[in-house]
Short mmCIF file of C-alpha atoms and ligand atoms in Angstrom, two decimals:
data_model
loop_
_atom_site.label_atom_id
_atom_site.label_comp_id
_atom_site.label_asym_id
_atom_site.label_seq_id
_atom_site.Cartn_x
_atom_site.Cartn_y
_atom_site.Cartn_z
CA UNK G 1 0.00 0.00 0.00
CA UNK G 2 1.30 3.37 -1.00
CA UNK G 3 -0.01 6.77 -0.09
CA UNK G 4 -0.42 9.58 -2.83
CA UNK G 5 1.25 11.67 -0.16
CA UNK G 6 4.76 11.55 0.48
CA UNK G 7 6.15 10.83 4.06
CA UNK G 8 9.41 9.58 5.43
CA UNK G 9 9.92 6.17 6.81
CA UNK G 10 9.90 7.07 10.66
CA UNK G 11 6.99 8.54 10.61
CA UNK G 12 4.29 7.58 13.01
CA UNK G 13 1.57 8.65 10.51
CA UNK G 14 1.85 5.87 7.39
CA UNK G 15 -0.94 4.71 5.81
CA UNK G 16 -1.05 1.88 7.95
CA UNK G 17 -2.41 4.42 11.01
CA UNK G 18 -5.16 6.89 10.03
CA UNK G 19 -5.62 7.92 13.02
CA UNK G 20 -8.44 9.82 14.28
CA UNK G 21 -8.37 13.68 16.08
CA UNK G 22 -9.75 17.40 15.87
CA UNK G 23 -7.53 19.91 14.92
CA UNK G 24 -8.55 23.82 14.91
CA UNK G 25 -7.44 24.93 11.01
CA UNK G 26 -5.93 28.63 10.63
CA UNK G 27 -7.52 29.65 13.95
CA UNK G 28 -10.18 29.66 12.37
CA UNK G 29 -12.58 26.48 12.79
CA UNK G 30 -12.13 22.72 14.24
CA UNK G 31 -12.89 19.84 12.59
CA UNK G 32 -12.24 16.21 12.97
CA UNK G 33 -8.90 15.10 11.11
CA UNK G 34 -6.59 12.56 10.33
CA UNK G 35 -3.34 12.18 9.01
CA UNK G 36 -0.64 10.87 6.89
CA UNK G 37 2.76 11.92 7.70
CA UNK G 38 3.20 15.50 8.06
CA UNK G 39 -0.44 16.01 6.19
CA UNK G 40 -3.49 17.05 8.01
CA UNK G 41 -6.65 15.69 6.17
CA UNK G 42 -9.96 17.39 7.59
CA UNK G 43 -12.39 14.76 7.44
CA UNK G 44 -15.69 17.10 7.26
CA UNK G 45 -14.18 18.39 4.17
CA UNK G 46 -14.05 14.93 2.78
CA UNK G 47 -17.89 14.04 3.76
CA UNK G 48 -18.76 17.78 1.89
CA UNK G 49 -17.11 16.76 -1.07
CA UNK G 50 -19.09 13.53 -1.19
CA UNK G 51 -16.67 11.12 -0.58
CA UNK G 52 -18.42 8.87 2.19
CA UNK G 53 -21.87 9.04 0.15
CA UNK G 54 -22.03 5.26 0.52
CA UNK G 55 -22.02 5.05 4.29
CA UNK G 56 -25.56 7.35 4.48
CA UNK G 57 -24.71 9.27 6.86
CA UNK G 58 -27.71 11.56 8.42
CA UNK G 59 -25.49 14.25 9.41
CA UNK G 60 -21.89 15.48 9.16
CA UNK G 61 -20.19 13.33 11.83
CA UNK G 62 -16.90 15.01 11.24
CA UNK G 63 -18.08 19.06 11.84
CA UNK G 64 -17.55 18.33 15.42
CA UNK G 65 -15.80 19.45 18.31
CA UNK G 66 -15.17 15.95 19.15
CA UNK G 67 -14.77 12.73 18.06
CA UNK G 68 -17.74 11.33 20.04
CA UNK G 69 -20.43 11.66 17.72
CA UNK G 70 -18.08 9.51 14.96
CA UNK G 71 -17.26 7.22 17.78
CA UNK G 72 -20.45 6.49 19.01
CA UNK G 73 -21.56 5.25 15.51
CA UNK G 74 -19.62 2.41 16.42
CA UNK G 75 -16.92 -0.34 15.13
CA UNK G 76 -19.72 -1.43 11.88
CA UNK G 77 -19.15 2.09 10.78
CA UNK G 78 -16.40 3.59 11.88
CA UNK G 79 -14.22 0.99 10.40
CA UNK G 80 -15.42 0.65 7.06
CA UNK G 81 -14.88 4.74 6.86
CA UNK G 82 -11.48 4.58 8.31
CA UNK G 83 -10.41 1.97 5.78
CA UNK G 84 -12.82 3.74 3.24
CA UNK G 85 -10.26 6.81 4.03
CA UNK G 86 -7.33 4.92 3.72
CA UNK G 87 -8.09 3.73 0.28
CA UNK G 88 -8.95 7.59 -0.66
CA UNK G 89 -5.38 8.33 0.89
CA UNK G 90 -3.86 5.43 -1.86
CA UNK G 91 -2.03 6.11 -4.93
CA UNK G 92 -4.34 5.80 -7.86
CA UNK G 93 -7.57 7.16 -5.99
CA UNK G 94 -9.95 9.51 -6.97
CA UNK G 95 -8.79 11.96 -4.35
CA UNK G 96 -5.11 11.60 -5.65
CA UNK G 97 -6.62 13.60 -8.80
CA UNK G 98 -9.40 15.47 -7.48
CA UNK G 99 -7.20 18.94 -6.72
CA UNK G 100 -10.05 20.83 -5.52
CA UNK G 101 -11.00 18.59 -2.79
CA UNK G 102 -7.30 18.28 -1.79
CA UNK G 103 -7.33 22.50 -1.74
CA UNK G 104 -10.15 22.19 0.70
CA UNK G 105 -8.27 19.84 3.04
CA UNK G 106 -5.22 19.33 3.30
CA UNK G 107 -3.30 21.35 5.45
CA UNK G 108 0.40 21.46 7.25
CA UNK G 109 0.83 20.77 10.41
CA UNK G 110 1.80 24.45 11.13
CA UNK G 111 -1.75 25.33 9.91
CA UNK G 112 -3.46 23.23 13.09
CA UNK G 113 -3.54 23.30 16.67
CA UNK G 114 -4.45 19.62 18.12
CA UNK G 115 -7.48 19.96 20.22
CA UNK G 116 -8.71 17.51 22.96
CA UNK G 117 -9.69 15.04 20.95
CA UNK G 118 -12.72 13.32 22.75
CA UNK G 119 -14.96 14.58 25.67
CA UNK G 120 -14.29 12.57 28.21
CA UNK G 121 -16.97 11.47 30.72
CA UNK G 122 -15.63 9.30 32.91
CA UNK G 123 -11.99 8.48 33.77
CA UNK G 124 -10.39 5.40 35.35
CA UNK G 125 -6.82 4.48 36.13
CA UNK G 126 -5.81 0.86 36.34
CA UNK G 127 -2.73 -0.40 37.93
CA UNK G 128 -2.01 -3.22 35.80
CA UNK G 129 2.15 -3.17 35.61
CA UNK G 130 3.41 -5.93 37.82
CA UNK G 131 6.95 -4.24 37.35
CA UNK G 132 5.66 -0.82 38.41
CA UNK G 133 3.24 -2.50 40.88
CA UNK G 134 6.74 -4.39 42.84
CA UNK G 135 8.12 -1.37 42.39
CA UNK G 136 6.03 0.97 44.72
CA UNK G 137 5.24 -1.96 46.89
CA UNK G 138 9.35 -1.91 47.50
CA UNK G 139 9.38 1.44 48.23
CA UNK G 140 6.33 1.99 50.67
CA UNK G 141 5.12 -1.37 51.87
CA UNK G 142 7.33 -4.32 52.20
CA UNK G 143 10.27 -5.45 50.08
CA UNK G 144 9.30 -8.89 51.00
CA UNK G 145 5.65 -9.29 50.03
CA UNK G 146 5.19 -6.25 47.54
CA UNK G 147 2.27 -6.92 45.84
CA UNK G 148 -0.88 -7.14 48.22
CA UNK G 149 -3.09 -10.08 47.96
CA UNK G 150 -5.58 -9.08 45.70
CA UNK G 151 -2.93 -7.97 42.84
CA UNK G 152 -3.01 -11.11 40.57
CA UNK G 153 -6.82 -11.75 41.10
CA UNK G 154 -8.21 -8.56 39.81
CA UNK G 155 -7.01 -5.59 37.52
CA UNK G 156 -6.55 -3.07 40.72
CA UNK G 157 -8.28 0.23 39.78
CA UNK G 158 -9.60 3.85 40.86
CA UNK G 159 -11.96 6.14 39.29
CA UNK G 160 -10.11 9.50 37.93
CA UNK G 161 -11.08 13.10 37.19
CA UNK G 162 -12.16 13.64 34.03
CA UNK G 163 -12.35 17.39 33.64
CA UNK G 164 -8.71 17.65 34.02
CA UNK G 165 -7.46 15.96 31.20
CA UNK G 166 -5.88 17.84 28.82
CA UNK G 167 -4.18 17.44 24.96
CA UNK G 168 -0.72 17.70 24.34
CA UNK G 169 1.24 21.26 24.55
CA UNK G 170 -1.22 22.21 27.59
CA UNK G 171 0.44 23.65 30.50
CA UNK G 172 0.30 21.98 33.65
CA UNK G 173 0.84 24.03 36.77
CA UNK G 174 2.65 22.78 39.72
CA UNK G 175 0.26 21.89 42.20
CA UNK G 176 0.00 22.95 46.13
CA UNK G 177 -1.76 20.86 48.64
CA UNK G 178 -0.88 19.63 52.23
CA UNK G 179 2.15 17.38 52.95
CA UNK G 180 3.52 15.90 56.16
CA UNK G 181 7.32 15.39 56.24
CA UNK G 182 8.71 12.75 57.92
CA UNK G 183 10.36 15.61 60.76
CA UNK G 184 7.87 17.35 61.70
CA UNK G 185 4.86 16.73 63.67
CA UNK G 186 1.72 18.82 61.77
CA UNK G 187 0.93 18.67 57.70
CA UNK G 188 2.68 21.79 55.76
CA UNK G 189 0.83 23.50 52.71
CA UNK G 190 2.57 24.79 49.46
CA UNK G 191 3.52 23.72 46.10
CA UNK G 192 4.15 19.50 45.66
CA UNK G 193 8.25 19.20 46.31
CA UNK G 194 7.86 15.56 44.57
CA UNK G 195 5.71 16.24 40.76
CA UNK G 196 6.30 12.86 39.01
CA UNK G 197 5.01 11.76 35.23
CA UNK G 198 3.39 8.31 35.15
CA UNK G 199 4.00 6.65 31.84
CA UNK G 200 0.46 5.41 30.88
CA UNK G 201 -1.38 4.41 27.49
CA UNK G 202 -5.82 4.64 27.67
CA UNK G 203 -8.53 3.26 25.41
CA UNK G 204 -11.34 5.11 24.44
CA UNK G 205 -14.87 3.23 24.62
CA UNK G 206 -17.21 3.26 21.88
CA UNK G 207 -20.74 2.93 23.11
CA UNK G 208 -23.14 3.01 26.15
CA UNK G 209 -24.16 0.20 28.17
CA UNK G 210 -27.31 0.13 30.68
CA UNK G 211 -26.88 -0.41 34.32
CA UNK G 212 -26.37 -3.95 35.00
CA UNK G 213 -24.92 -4.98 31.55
CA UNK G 214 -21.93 -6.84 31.87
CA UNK G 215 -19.13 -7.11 28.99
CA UNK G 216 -17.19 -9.95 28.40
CA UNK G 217 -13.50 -10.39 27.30
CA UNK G 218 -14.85 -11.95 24.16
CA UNK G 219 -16.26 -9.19 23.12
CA UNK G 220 -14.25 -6.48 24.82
CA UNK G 221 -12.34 -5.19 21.94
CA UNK G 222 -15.53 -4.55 20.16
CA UNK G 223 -16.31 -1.73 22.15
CA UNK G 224 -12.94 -0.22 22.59
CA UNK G 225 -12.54 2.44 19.62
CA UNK G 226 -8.82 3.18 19.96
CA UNK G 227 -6.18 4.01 22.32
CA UNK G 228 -3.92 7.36 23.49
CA UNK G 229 -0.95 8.15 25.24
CA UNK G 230 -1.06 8.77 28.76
CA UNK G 231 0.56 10.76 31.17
CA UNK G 232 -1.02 10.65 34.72
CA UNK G 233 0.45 13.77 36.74
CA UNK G 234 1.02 12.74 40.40
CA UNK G 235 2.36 14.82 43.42
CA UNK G 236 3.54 12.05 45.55
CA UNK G 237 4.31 14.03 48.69
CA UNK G 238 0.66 15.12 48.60
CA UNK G 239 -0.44 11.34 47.49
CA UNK G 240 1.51 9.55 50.25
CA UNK G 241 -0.10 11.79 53.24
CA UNK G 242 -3.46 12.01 51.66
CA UNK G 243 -4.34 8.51 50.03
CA UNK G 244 -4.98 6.45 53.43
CA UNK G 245 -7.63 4.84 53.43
CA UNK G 246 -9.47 5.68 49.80
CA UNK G 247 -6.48 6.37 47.11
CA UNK G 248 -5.53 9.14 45.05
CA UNK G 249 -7.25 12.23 45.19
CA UNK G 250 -5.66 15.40 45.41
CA UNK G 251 -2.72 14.09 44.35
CA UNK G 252 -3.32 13.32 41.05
CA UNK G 253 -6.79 15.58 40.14
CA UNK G 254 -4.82 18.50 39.28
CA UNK G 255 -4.40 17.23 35.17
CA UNK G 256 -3.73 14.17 33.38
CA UNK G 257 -2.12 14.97 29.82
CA UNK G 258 -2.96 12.95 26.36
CA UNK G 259 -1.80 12.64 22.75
CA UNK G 260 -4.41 14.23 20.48
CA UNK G 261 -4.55 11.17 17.68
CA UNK G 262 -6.92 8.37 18.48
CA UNK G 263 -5.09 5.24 17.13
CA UNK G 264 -7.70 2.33 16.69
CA UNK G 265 -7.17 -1.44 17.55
CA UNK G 266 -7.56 -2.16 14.20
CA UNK G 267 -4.53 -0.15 13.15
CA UNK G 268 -2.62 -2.26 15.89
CA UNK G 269 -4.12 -5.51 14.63
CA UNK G 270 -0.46 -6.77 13.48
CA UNK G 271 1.47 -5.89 16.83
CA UNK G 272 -0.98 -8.03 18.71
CA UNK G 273 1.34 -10.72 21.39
CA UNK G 274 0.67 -12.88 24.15
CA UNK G 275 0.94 -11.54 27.29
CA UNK G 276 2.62 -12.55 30.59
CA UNK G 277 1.41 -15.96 31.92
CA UNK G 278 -1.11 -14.98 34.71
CA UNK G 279 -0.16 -17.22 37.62
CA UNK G 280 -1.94 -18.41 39.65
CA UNK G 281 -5.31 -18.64 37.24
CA UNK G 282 -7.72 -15.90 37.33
CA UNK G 283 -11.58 -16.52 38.19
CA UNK G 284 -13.31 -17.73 34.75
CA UNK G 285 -14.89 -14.11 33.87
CA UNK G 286 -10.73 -12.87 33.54
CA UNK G 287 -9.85 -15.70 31.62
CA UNK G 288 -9.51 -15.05 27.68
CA UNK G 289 -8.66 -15.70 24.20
CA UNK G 290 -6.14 -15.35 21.87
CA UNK G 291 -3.41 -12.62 22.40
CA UNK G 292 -4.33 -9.84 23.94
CA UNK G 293 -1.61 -7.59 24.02
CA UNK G 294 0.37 -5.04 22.13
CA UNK G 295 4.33 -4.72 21.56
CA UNK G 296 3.63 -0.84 21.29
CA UNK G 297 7.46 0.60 21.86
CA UNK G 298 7.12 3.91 24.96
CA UNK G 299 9.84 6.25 25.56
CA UNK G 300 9.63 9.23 27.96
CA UNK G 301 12.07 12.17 27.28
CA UNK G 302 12.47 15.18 30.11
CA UNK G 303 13.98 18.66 28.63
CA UNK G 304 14.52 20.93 30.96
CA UNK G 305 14.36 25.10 30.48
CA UNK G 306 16.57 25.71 27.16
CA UNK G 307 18.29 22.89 27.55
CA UNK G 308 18.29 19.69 24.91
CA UNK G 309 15.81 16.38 24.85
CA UNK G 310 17.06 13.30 27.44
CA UNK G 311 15.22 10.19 27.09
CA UNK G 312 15.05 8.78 30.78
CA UNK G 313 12.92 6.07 30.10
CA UNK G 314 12.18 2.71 27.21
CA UNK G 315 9.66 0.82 28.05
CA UNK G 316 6.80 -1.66 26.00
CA UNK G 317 2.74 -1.67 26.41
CA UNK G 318 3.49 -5.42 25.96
CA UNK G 319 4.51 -5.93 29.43
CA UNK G 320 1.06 -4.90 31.00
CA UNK G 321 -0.08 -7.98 33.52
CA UNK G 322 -3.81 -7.40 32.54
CA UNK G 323 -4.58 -6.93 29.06
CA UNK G 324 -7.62 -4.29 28.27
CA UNK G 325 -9.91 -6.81 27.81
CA UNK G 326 -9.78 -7.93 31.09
CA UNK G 327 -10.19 -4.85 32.40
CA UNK G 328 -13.36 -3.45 30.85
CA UNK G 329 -14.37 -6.92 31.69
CA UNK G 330 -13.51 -6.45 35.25
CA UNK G 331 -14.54 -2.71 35.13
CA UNK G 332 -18.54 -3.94 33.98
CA UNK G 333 -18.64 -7.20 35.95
CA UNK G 334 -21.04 -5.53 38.80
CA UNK G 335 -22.80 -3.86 36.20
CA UNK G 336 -21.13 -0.74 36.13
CA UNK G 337 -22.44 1.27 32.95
CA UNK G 338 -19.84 2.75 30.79
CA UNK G 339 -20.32 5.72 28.08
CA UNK G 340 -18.99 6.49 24.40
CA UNK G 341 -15.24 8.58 25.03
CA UNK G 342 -14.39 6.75 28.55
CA UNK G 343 -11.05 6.40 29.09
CA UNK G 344 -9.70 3.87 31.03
CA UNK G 345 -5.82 4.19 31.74
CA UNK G 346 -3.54 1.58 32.32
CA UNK G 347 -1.62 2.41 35.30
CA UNK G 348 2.48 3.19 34.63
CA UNK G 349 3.93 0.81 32.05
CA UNK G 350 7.26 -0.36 33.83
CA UNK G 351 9.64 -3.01 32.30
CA UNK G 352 11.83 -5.45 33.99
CA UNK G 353 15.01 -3.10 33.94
CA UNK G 354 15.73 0.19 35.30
CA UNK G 355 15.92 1.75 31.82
CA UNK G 356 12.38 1.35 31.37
CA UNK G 357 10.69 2.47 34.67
CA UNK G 358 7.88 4.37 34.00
CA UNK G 359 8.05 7.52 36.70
CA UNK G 360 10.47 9.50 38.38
CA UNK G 361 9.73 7.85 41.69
CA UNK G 362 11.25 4.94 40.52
CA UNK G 363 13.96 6.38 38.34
CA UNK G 364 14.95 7.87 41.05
CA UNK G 365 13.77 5.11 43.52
CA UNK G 366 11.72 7.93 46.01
CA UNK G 367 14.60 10.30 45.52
CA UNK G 368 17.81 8.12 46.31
CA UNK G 369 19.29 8.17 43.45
CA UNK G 370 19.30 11.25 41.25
CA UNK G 371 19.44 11.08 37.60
CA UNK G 372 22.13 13.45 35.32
CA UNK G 373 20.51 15.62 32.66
CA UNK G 374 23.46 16.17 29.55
CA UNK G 375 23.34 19.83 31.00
CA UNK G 376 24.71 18.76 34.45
CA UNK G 377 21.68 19.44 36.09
CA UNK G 378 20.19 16.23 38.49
CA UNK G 379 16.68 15.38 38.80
CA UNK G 380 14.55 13.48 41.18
CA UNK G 381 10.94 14.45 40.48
CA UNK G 382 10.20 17.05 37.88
CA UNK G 383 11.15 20.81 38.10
CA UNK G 384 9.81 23.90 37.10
CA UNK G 385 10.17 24.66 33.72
CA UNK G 386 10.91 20.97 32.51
CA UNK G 387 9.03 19.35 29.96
CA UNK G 388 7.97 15.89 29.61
CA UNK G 389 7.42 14.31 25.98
CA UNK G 390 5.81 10.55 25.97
CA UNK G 391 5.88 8.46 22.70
CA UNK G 392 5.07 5.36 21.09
CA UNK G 393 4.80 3.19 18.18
CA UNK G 394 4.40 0.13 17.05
CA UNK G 395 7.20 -1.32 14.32
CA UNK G 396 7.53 -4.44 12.29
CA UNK G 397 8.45 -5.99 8.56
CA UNK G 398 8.53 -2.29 7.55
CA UNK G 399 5.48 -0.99 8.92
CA UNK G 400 5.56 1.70 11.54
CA UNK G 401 2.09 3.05 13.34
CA UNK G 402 2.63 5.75 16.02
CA UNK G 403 1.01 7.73 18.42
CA UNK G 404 2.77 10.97 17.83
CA UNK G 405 3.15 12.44 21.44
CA UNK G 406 2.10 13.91 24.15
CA UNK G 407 4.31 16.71 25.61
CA UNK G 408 3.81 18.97 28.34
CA UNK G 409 5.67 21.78 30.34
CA UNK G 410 5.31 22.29 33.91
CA UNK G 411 4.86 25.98 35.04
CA UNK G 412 5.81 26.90 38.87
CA UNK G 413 2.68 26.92 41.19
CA UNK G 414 0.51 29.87 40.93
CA1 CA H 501 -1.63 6.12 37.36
#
């Protein structure tokens, strides 16, 4: 498969991807949007020009502010359309010749700001990393026994705040909340001393289920539209004094940052592999079928104020313990209704080595060992004025489908 549209061979937009997002062309409107290298297609411009005629269509799914209305149509339409657009995008098409149309939109990326690219209703974090899991188990429980009982039974979980997720290139400010150091005998208030990235990938839902509906991991992947990066801010001096006996709350409310393409499952089809072996079994409505996971390739880079890119972490969505399936499948089991632009997060992707640890907490392990930036500086946790990029792809027998990234610069506490 070739595109009409040239691109170079890194790039995380072939015409394998087409992903799906909203950009906001010239300042002037938004509009939903794919792309194909370092070409912007708007989508609504497509659907004007007649182009997906044969899917009849009531409305213009793509003159949107968000992707939700195209989601919702779900997986019997919105994957004919995407491959329907990836044919258009093909050497040979009618689009290749149809200059008008291509006038109307295409666009560079200079042209577009990324918006948010779904509304997001509801937001849950898993913890599914039995690397990142041992990890913080090490560091605050016991060495011995760091996983607690229930960690290989069920996907461990908490329900997020939704209204502070934000795209790529937002500012996040450093938050302030109430602390208790070790030394002293009351809680202290000001701005988090310990701001920490958690390398995270999320899948989007597709559709609405009623109260009491369960989904099975059969069928999960049917209602799972397509996937994000993830990075889930967390203050851990304000987490570790606040999150006895219910979990994160303050600690982690204050923004949670996402690439703006949508990459589905079926772009990902050919990077499916097994996962880990799940010992001991899981109950029978956690057991599945067929390989579940994805060798999707992470990297986290931190760049500090004028200074130049270090990558400080390579790690793989291939190691997560439990696979998404399981989880919506865990998620729904009580009946639990979910709704169309969900996201459900996977917890911190950590690998086996200390190269690919997914946070600063245990990069640094809690601030014992301090990392060395190619400027001299050190870091433990995240400064001031630092920016964190998070990538990934997915690469094999030539093909390479990416997620772009999702990059964000911390501003002191205001
Ligand atoms: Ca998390």
């Amino acid at each position: 498969m070739k595109s009409f549209i040239d691109y170079s061979s890194d790039s995380d937009f072939s015409i394998y991807n087409i992903p799906f997002g909203v950009g906001y062309i010239k300042d002037e409107y938004p509009t939903c949007v794919t792309r194909i290298g370092d070409t912007i297609i708007d989508l609504a411009a497509l659907f004007d020009a007649g182009y997906f005629k044969e899917f009849n269509l009531e409305e213009n799914v793509f003159e949107a502010l968000v992707l939700n209305p195209f989601i919702e149509l779900g997986k019997e339409v919105t994957v004919p359309i995407r491959e329907k657009i990836q044919e258009l995008l093909t050497e040979g098409s009618p689009l290749a010749n149809d200059k008008d149309t291509q006038e109307e939109a295409f666009f560079s990326l200079e042209e577009v700001d990324m918006m948010m690219p779904v509304h997001v209703p509801n937001y849950t974090d898993f913890y599914s990393s039995i690397e990142h899991a041992t990890n913080v188990g090490k560091m605050f429980r016991d060495p011995e026994n760091a996983l607690l009982p229930n960690w290989k039974h069920l996907p461990v979980g908490y329900h997020g705040r939704a209204s502070s997720i934000v795209v790529s290139k937002t500012p996040i400010f450093r938050p302030k909340g109430q602390t208790k150091p070790n030394d002293v005998d009351k809680p202290v208030f000001g701005p988090t001393k310990r701001l920490d990235f958690e390398l995270e990938m999320a899948f989007i839902t597709n559709r609405y289920t009623e109260l009491g509906e369960t989904i099975d991991t059969d069928t999960a992947e049917d209602t799972i539209f397509g996937m994000v990066l993830f990075n889930d801010w967390s203050a851990r001096d304000m987490q570790k004094w606040e999150y006895v006996p219910l979990g994160p709350f303050l600690a982690k409310n204050f923004g949670s940052s996402v690439s703006p393409w949508v990459v589905t499952l079926e772009a990902m089809e050919d990077f499916r592999v097994a996962g880990p072996k799940q010992d001991p079994e899981v109950l029978p409505y956690l057991q599945y079928k067929g390989d579940k996971n994805f060798d999707i390739k992470l990297q986290v880079s931190l760049t500090p104020k004028d200074g130049e890119e270090n990558v400080i972490c390579n790690s793989n969505f291939k190691y997560m313990y439990w696979n998404m399936a399981q989880q919506l499948a865990h998620h729904t089991v009580n009946g639990c209704n979910i709704e169309v632009g969900d996201m459900y997060a996977s917890g911190t992707i950590s690998g086996k080595d200390k190269n690919s640890y997914g946070s600063m907490l245990e990069i640094s392990w809690s601030g014992q060992k301090p990392i060395k930036l190619s400027n001299g500086e050190e870091r433990t946790f995240v400064e001031d004025n630092d920016t964190i990029t998070m990538r990934g792809w997915c690469e094999k027998d030539g093909k390479r489908v990416g997620f772009g990234e999702v990059e964000t610069l911390i501003l002191p506490a205001h």
